[in-house]
Coordinates of C-alpha atoms in Angstrom, one line a residue:
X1 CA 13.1 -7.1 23.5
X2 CA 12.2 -3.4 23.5
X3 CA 13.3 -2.0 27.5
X4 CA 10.2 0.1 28.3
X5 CA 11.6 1.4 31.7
X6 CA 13.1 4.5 30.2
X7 CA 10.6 7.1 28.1
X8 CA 11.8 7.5 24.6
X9 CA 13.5 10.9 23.5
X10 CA 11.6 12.0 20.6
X11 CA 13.4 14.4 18.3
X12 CA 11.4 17.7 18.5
X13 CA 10.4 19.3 14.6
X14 CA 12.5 21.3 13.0
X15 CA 10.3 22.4 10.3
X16 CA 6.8 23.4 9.8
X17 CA 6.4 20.5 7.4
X18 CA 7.7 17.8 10.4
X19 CA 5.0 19.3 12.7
X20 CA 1.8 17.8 13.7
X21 CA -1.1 19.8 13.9
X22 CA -0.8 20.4 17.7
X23 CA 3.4 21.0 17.1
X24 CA 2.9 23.8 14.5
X25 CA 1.5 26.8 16.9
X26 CA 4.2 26.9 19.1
X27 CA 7.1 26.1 16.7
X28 CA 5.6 28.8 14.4
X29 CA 5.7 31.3 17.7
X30 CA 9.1 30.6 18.7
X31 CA 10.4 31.4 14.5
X32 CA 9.1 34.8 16.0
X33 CA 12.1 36.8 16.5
X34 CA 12.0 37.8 20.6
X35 CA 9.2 35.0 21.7
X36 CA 11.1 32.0 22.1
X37 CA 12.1 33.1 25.7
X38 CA 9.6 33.4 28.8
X39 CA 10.2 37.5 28.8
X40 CA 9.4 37.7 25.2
X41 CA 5.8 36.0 25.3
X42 CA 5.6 38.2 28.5
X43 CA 5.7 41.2 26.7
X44 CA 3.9 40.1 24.0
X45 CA 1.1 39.3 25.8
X46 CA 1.3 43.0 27.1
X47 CA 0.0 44.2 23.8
X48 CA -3.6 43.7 23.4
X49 CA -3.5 45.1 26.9
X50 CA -2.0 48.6 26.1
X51 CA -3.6 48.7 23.1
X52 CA -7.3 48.2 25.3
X53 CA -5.6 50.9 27.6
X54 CA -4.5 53.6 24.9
X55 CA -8.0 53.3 23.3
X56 CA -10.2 54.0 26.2
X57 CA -7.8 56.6 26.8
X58 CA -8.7 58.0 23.9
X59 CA -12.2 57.5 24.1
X60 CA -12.0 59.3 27.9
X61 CA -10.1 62.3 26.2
X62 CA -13.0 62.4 24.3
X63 CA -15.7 62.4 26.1
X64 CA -14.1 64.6 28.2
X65 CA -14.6 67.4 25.8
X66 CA -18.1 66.6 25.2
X67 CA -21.0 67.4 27.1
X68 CA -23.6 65.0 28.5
X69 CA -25.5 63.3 25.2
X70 CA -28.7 64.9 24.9
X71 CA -31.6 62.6 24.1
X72 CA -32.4 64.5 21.2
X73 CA -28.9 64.0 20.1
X74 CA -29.2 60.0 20.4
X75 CA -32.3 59.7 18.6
X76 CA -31.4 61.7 15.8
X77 CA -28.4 60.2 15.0
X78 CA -30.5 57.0 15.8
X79 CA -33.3 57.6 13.3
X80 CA -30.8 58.9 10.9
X81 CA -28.5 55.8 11.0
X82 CA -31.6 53.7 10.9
X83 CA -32.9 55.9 7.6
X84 CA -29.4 55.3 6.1
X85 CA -29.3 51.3 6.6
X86 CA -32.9 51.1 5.0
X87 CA -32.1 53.5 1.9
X88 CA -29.0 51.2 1.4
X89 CA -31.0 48.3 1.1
X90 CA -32.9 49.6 -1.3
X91 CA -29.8 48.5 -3.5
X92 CA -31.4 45.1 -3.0
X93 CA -34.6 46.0 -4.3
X94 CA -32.9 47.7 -7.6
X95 CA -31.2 44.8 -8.6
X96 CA -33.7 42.2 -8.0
X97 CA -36.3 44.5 -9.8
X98 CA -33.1 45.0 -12.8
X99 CA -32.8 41.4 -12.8
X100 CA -36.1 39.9 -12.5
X101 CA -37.1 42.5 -15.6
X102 CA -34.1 41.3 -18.0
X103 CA -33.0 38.4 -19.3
X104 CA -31.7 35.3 -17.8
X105 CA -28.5 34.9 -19.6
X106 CA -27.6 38.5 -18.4
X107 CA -28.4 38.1 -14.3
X108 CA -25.0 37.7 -13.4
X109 CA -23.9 41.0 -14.9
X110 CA -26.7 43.3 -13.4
X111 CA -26.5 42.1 -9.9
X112 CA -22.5 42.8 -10.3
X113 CA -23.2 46.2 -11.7
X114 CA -25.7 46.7 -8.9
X115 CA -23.8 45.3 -6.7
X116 CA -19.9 46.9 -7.3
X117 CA -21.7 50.4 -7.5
X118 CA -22.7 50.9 -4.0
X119 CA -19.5 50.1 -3.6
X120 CA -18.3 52.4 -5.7
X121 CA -20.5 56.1 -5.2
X122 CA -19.1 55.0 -1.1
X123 CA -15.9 55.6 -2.4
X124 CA -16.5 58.0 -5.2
X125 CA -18.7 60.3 -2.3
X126 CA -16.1 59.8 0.5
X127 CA -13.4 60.5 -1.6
X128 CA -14.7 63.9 -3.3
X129 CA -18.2 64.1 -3.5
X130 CA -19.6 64.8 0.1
X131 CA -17.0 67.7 0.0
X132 CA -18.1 69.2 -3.3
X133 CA -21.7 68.7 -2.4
X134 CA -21.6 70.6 1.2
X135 CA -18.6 70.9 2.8
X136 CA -16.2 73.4 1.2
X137 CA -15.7 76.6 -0.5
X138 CA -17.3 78.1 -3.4
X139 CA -15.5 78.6 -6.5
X140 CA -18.1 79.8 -8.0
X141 CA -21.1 81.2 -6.1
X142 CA -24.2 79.3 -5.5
X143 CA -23.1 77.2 -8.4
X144 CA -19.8 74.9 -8.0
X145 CA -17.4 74.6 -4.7
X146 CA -14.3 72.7 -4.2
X147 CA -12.2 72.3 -1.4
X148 CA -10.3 69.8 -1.0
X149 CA -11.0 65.9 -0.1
X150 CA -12.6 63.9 2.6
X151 CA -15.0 64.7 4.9
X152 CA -14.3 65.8 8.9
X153 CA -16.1 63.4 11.1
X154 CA -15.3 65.5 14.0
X155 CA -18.1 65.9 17.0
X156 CA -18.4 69.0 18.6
X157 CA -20.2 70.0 21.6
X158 CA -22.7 71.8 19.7
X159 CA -24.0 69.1 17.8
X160 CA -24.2 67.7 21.2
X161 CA -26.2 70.3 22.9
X162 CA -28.5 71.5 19.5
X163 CA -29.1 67.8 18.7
X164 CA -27.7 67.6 15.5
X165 CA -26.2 65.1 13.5
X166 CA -22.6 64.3 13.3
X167 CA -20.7 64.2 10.1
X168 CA -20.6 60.5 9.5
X169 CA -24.1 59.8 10.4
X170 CA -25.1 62.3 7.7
X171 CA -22.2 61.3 5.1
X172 CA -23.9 57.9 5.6
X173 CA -27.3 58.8 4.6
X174 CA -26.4 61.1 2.1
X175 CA -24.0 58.6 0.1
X176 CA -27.0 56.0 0.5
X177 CA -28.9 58.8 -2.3
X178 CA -25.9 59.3 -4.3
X179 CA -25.6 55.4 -4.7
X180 CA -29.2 55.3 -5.7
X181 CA -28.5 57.7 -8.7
X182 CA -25.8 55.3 -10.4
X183 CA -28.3 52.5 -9.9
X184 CA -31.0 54.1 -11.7
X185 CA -28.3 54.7 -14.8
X186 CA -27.7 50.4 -14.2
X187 CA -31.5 50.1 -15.4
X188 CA -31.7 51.9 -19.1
X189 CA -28.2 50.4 -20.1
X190 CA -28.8 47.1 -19.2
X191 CA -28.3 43.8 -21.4
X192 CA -25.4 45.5 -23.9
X193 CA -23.3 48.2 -22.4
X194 CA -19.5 46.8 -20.9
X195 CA -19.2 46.3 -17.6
X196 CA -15.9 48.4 -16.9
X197 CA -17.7 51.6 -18.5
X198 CA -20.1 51.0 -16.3
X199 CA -17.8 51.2 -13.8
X200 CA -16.0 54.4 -14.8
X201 CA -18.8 56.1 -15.4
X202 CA -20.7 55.6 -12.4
X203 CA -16.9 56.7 -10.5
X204 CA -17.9 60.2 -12.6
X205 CA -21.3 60.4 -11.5
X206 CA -21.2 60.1 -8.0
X207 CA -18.0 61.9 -7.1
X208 CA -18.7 65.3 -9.4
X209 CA -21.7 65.5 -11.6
X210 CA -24.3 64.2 -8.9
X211 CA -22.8 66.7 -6.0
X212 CA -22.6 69.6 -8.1
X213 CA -26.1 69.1 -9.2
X214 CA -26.9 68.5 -5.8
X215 CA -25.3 71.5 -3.9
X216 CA -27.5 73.5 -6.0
X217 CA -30.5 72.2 -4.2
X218 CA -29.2 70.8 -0.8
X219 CA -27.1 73.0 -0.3
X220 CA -29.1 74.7 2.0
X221 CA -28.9 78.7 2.4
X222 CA -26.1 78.8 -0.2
X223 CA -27.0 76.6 -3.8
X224 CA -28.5 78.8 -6.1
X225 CA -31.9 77.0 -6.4
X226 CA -32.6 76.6 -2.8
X227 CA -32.1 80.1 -2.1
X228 CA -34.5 81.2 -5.3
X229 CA -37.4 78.7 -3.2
X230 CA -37.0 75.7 -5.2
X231 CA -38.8 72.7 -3.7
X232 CA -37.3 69.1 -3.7
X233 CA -37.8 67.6 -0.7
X234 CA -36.0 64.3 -0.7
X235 CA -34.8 64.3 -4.3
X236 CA -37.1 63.4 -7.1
X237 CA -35.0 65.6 -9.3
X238 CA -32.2 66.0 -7.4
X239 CA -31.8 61.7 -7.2
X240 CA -34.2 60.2 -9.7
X241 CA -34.2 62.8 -12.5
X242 CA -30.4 63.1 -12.9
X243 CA -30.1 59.7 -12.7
X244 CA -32.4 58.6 -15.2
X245 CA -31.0 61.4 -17.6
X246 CA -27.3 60.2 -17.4
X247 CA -29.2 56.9 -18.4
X248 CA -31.1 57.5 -21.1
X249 CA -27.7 59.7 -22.6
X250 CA -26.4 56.8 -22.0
X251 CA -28.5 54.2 -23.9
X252 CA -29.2 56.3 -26.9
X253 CA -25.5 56.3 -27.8
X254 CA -25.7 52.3 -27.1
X255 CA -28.5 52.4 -29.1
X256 CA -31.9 49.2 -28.9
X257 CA -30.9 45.9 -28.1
X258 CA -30.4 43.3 -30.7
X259 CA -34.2 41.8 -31.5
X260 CA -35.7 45.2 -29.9
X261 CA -36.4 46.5 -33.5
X262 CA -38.0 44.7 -35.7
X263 CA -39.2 46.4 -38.9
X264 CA -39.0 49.7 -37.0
X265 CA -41.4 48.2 -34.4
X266 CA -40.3 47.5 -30.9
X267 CA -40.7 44.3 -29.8
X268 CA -41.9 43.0 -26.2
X269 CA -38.5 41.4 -24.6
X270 CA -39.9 39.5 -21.2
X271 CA -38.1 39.5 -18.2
X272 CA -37.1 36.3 -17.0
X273 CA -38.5 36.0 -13.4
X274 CA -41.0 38.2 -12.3
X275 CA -41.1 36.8 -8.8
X276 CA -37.8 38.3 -7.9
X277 CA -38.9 41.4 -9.8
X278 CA -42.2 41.5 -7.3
X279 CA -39.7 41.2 -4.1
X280 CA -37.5 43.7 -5.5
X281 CA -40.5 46.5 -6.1
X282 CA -41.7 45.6 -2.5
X283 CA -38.0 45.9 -0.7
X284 CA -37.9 49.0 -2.9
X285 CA -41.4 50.8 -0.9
X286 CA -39.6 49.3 1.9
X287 CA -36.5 50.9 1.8
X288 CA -38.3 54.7 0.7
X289 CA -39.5 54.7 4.5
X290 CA -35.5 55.6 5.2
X291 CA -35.5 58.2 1.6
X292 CA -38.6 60.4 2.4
X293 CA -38.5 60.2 6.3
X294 CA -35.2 60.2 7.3
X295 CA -35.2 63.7 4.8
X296 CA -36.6 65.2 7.3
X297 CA -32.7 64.9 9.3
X298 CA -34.1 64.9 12.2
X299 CA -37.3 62.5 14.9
X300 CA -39.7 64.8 15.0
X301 CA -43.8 64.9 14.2
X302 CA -43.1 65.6 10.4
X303 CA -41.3 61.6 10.7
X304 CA -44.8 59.7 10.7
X305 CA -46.3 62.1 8.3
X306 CA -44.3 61.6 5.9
X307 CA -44.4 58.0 5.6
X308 CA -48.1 58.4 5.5
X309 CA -47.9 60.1 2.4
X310 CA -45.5 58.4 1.2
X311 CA -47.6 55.4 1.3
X312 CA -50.5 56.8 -0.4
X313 CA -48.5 58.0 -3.2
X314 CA -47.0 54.3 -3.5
X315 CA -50.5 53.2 -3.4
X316 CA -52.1 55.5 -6.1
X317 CA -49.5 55.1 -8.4
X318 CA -49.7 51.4 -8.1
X319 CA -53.8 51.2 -8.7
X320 CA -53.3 53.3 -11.3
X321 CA -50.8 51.4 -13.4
X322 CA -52.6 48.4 -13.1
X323 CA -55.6 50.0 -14.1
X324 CA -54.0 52.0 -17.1
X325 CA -52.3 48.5 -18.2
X326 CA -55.7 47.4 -18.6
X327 CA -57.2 49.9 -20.3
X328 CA -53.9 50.2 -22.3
X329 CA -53.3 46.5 -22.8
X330 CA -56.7 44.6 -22.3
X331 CA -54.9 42.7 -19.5
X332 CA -53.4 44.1 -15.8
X333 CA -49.7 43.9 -16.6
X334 CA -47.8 43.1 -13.0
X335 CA -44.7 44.9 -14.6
X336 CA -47.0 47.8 -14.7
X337 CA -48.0 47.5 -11.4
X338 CA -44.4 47.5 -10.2
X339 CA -43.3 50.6 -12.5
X340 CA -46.4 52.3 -11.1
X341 CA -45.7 51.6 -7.1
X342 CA -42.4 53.1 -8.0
X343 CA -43.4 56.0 -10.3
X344 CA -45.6 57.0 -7.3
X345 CA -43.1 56.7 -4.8
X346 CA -41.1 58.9 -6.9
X347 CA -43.9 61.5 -7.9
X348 CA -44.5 61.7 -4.2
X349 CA -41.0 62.4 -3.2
X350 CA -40.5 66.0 -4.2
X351 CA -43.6 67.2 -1.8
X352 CA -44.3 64.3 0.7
X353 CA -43.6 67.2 3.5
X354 CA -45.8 69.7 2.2
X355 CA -48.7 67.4 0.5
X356 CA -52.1 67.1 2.2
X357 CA -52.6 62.9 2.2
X358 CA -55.3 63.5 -0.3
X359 CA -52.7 65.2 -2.9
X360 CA -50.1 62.9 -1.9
X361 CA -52.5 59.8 -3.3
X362 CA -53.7 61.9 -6.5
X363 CA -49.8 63.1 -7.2
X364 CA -49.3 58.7 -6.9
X365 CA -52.4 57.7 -9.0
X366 CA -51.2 60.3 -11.7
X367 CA -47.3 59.4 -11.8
X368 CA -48.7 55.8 -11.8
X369 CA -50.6 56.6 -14.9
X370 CA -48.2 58.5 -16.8
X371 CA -45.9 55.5 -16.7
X372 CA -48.0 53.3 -18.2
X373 CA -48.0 55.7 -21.8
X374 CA -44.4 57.1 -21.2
X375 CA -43.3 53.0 -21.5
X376 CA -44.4 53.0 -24.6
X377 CA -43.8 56.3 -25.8
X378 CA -39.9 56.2 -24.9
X379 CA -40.2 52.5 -27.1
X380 CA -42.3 54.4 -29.9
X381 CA -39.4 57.2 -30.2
X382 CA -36.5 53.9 -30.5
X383 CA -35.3 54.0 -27.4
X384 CA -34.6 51.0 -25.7
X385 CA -35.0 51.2 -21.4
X386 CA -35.4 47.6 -20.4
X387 CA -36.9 48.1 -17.1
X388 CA -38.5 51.3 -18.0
X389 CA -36.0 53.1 -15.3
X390 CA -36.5 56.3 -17.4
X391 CA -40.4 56.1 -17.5
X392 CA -40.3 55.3 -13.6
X393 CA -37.8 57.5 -12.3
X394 CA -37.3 60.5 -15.2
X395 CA -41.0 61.6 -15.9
X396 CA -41.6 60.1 -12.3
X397 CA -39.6 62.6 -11.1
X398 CA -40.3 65.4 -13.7
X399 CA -43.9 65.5 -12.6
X400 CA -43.6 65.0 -9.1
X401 CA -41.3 67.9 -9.2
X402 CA -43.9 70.1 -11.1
X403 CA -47.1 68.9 -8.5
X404 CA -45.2 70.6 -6.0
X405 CA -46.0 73.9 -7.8
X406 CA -49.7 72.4 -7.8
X407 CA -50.3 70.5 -4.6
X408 CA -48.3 72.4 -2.1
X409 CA -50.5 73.1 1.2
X410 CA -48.7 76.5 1.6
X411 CA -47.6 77.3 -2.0
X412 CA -49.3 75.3 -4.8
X413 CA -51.2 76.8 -7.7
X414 CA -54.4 74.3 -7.1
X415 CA -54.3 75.2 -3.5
X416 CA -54.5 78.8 -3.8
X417 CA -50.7 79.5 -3.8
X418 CA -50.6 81.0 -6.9
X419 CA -48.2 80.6 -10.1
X420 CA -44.7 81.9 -8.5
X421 CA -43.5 78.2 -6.8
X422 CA -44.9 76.4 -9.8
X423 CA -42.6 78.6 -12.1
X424 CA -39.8 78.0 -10.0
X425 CA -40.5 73.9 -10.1
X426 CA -40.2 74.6 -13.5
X427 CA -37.1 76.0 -14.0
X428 CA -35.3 74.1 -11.5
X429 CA -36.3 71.0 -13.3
X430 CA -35.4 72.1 -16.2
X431 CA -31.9 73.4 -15.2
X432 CA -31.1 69.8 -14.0
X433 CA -32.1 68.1 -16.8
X434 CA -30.0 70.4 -18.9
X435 CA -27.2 70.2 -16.8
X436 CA -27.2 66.2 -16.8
X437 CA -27.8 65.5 -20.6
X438 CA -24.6 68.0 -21.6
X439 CA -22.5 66.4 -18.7
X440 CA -23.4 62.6 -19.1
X441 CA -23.1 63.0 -23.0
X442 CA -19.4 64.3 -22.4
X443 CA -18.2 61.6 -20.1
X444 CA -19.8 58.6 -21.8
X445 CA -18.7 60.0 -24.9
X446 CA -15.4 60.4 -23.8
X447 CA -15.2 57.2 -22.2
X448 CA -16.6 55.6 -26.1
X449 CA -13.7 57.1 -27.8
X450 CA -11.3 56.2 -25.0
X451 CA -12.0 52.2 -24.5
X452 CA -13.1 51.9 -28.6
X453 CA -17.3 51.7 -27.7
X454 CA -19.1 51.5 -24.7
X455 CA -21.5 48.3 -26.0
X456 CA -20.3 45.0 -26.1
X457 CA -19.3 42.5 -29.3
X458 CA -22.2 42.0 -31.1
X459 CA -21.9 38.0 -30.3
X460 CA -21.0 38.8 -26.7
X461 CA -24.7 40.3 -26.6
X462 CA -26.2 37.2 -28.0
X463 CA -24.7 34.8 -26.0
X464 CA -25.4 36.8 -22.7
X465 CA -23.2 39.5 -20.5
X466 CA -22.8 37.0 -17.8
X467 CA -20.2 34.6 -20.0
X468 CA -18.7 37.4 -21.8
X469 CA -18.4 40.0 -19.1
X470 CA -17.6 37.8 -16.6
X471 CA -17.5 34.0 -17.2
X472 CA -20.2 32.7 -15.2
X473 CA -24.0 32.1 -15.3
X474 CA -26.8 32.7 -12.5
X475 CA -28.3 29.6 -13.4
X476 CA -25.8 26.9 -14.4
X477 CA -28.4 24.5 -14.3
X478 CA -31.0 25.6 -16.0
X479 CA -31.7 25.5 -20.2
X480 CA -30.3 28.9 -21.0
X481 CA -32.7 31.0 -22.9
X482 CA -32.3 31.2 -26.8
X483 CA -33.6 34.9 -27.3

């Protein structure tokens, strides 16, 4: 007979593996060295507390050195930030468009590449490239600076009182481009080139050859091209031209695709799901709402202009490839309509600030046609682009560069400016695509000879990037492809 009048003693744990789910908390706090007695948990507990105290100490400190925020200051680090988050997004909108264009059995490897190089120019720009770009000292005029790394976020009261924007709200729109460059590259080497290359080179791209190109331009006041007149208004060379050259460098040395060739002929290679390719090109015009707006760095009345234009060049280009497809094809081509939304969002890029709406849908409809031929042309010569990246964003970019010189309210040729800002289109697009064939050939040929090739095993291409690169499939249970 059990004598229930006294409570049992029950032996408290002595181990984490003894202790119930309710014990474990409160034997793992008193392990703590200093919080097994009431004083210790006391001062414990102070903790979060100071910390709360030193911050809004900090944050008072602060404040107190600034003056009232403006409301010109808050709205255009407001629209800014808002411009940013929306070109970021775009990222979305290049892979599914990458994606959606390729293959099936290499998904997994172009929404990684897509995915770990926003990643990437963040780090690449914060790092070195904002610095190079704008913020430090010239070692050689106009044409390269260097000064050191990381940016100052530092506010000061006269960004307060002038309205401007402070350092990280404009490090974060301007890293939002330099990511979109590297992207572009993802497009023309897609279905063959190694993933770690990718990497690497990208890390190149973003943290030197994009911002030295770029000071050149954005520089404002001090880059050799801006102070010669050179128009690029949010960066259809300057973004979309580099990139697609340090592309195409790169997949003429990786050369066509297996199967692209056939008899010297190229041969038609269908993407796998043009749904997602559709979503893409539409999160794509989206996101160009935050690239040719928010280029104005500033809420003011040129904001809803701009996206105005910037619509009608969207919607030129895309009638026009559909159109063009036909006439080219005997049949609209939907792939054709994507590549021409895009090639007129990029034609209209250069100008959208300075184009009446009429030239704005013209400079579209013709960007949107040229795509159509330059698709084929760039297959004709043996160069395989999968997505037609270069087609969209190269001679996309080339000729919206030049329409400035034509279509420019205040300075084009057609418009009574004369031939002086269309010489000057000229040569600036020229310079860059100079600059980034010699550069891009260097560092992917460097990084060839370095890691033994840049393309994958000829059997690693055949059975698809995603196993070989990276072990996985985007569809596990679906029939794979066989081409």
């Amino acid at each position: 007979m059990i004598d229930s009048s006294h409570p049992h003693k029950v032996r408290p744990p002595r181990s984490l593996s003894e202790a119930s789910l309710l014990e474990a908390p409160a034997l793992l706090m008193r392990k703590v060295r200093g919080l097994s007695s009431r004083t210790g948990l006391t001062w414990f507990a102070c903790v979060p507390l100071a910390l709360f105290i030193l911050g809004v100490f900090n944050l008072s400190a602060h404040a107190a050195e600034l003056p009232e925020l403006t409301p010109a200051f808050l709205i255009n680090n407001l629209w800014l930030s808002i411009a940013a988050f929306l070109v970021i997004f775009m990222n979305a909108g290049f892979a599914m468009v990458e994606a959606g264009l390729c293959r099936q059995k290499n998904a997994v490897n172009i929404l990684a590449k897509n995915l770990i190089v926003f990643a990437l120019a963040a780090t690449a720009y914060w790092f070195i490239g904002y610095k190079i770009m704008y913020n430090a000292s010239w070692v050689i005029p106009g044409v390269f600076k260097f000064g050191g790394f990381f940016f100052d976020p530092t506010v000061t009261a006269e960004m307060v009182t002038e309205g401007k924007l402070v350092p990280s709200v404009d490090f974060l729109f301007q890293v939002a481009f330099a990511g979109t460059a590297a992207t572009i590259v993802s497009g023309l080497v897609a279905e063959r080139i190694k993933f770690n290359e990718f990497v690497i080179f990208s890390l190149v791209l973003v943290g030197v050859l994009y911002p030295i190109a770029g000071s050149w331009q954005w520089n404002v006041g001090e880059g050799w091209l801006n102070k010669l007149g050179f128009i690029d208004f949010a960066g259809s060379t300057v973004v979309h031209t580099v990139g697609a050259w340090a592309g195409l460098v790169g997949a003429m040395i990786l050369g066509p695709r297996i199967g692209k060739y056939i008899d010297g002929k190229p041969q038609a290679i269908p993407g796998h799901n043009l749904a997602i390719a559709t979503l893409g090109c539409l999160i794509l015009w989206l996101g160009w709402y935050g690239f040719n707006p928010g280029s104005v760095l500033a809420m003011n009345e040129l904001v809803p202009y701009i996206a105005v234009t910037t619509t009608l060049g969207a919607a030129g280009g895309g009638i026009a490839g559909t159109l063009f497809s036909q006439i080219h094809s005997g049949k609209p081509d939907l792939t054709m309509t994507i590549n021409g939304i895009l090639a007129g969002l990029v034609a209209v890029t250069a100008g959208c600030d300075g184009f009446p709406m009429w030239a704005a849908w013209v400079v579209g409809f013709i960007g949107g046609a040229i795509v159509v031929y330059a698709v084929s042309f760039v297959d004709s010569i043996g160069i395989d682009d999968p997505v037609g990246a270069f087609s969209v964003h190269g001679i996309g970019g080339i000729w919206g560069t030049l329409a400035v010189g034509l279509f420019n309210a205040d300075k084009g040729l057609l418009l009574g400016g004369g031939f002086s800002q269309l010489g000057i289109q000229i040569l600036g697009s020229f310079v860059f695509s100079i600059f980034t064939i010699i550069t891009a050939w260097i560092v992917w040929s460097v990084l060839g000879a370095v890691s033994g090739g840049i393309r994958v095993e000829e059997h690693e291409e055949v059975q698809g990037l995603d196993i070989g690169e990276h072990g996985m499939e985007a569809y596990p249970d679906f029939v794979a492809s066989t081409n």
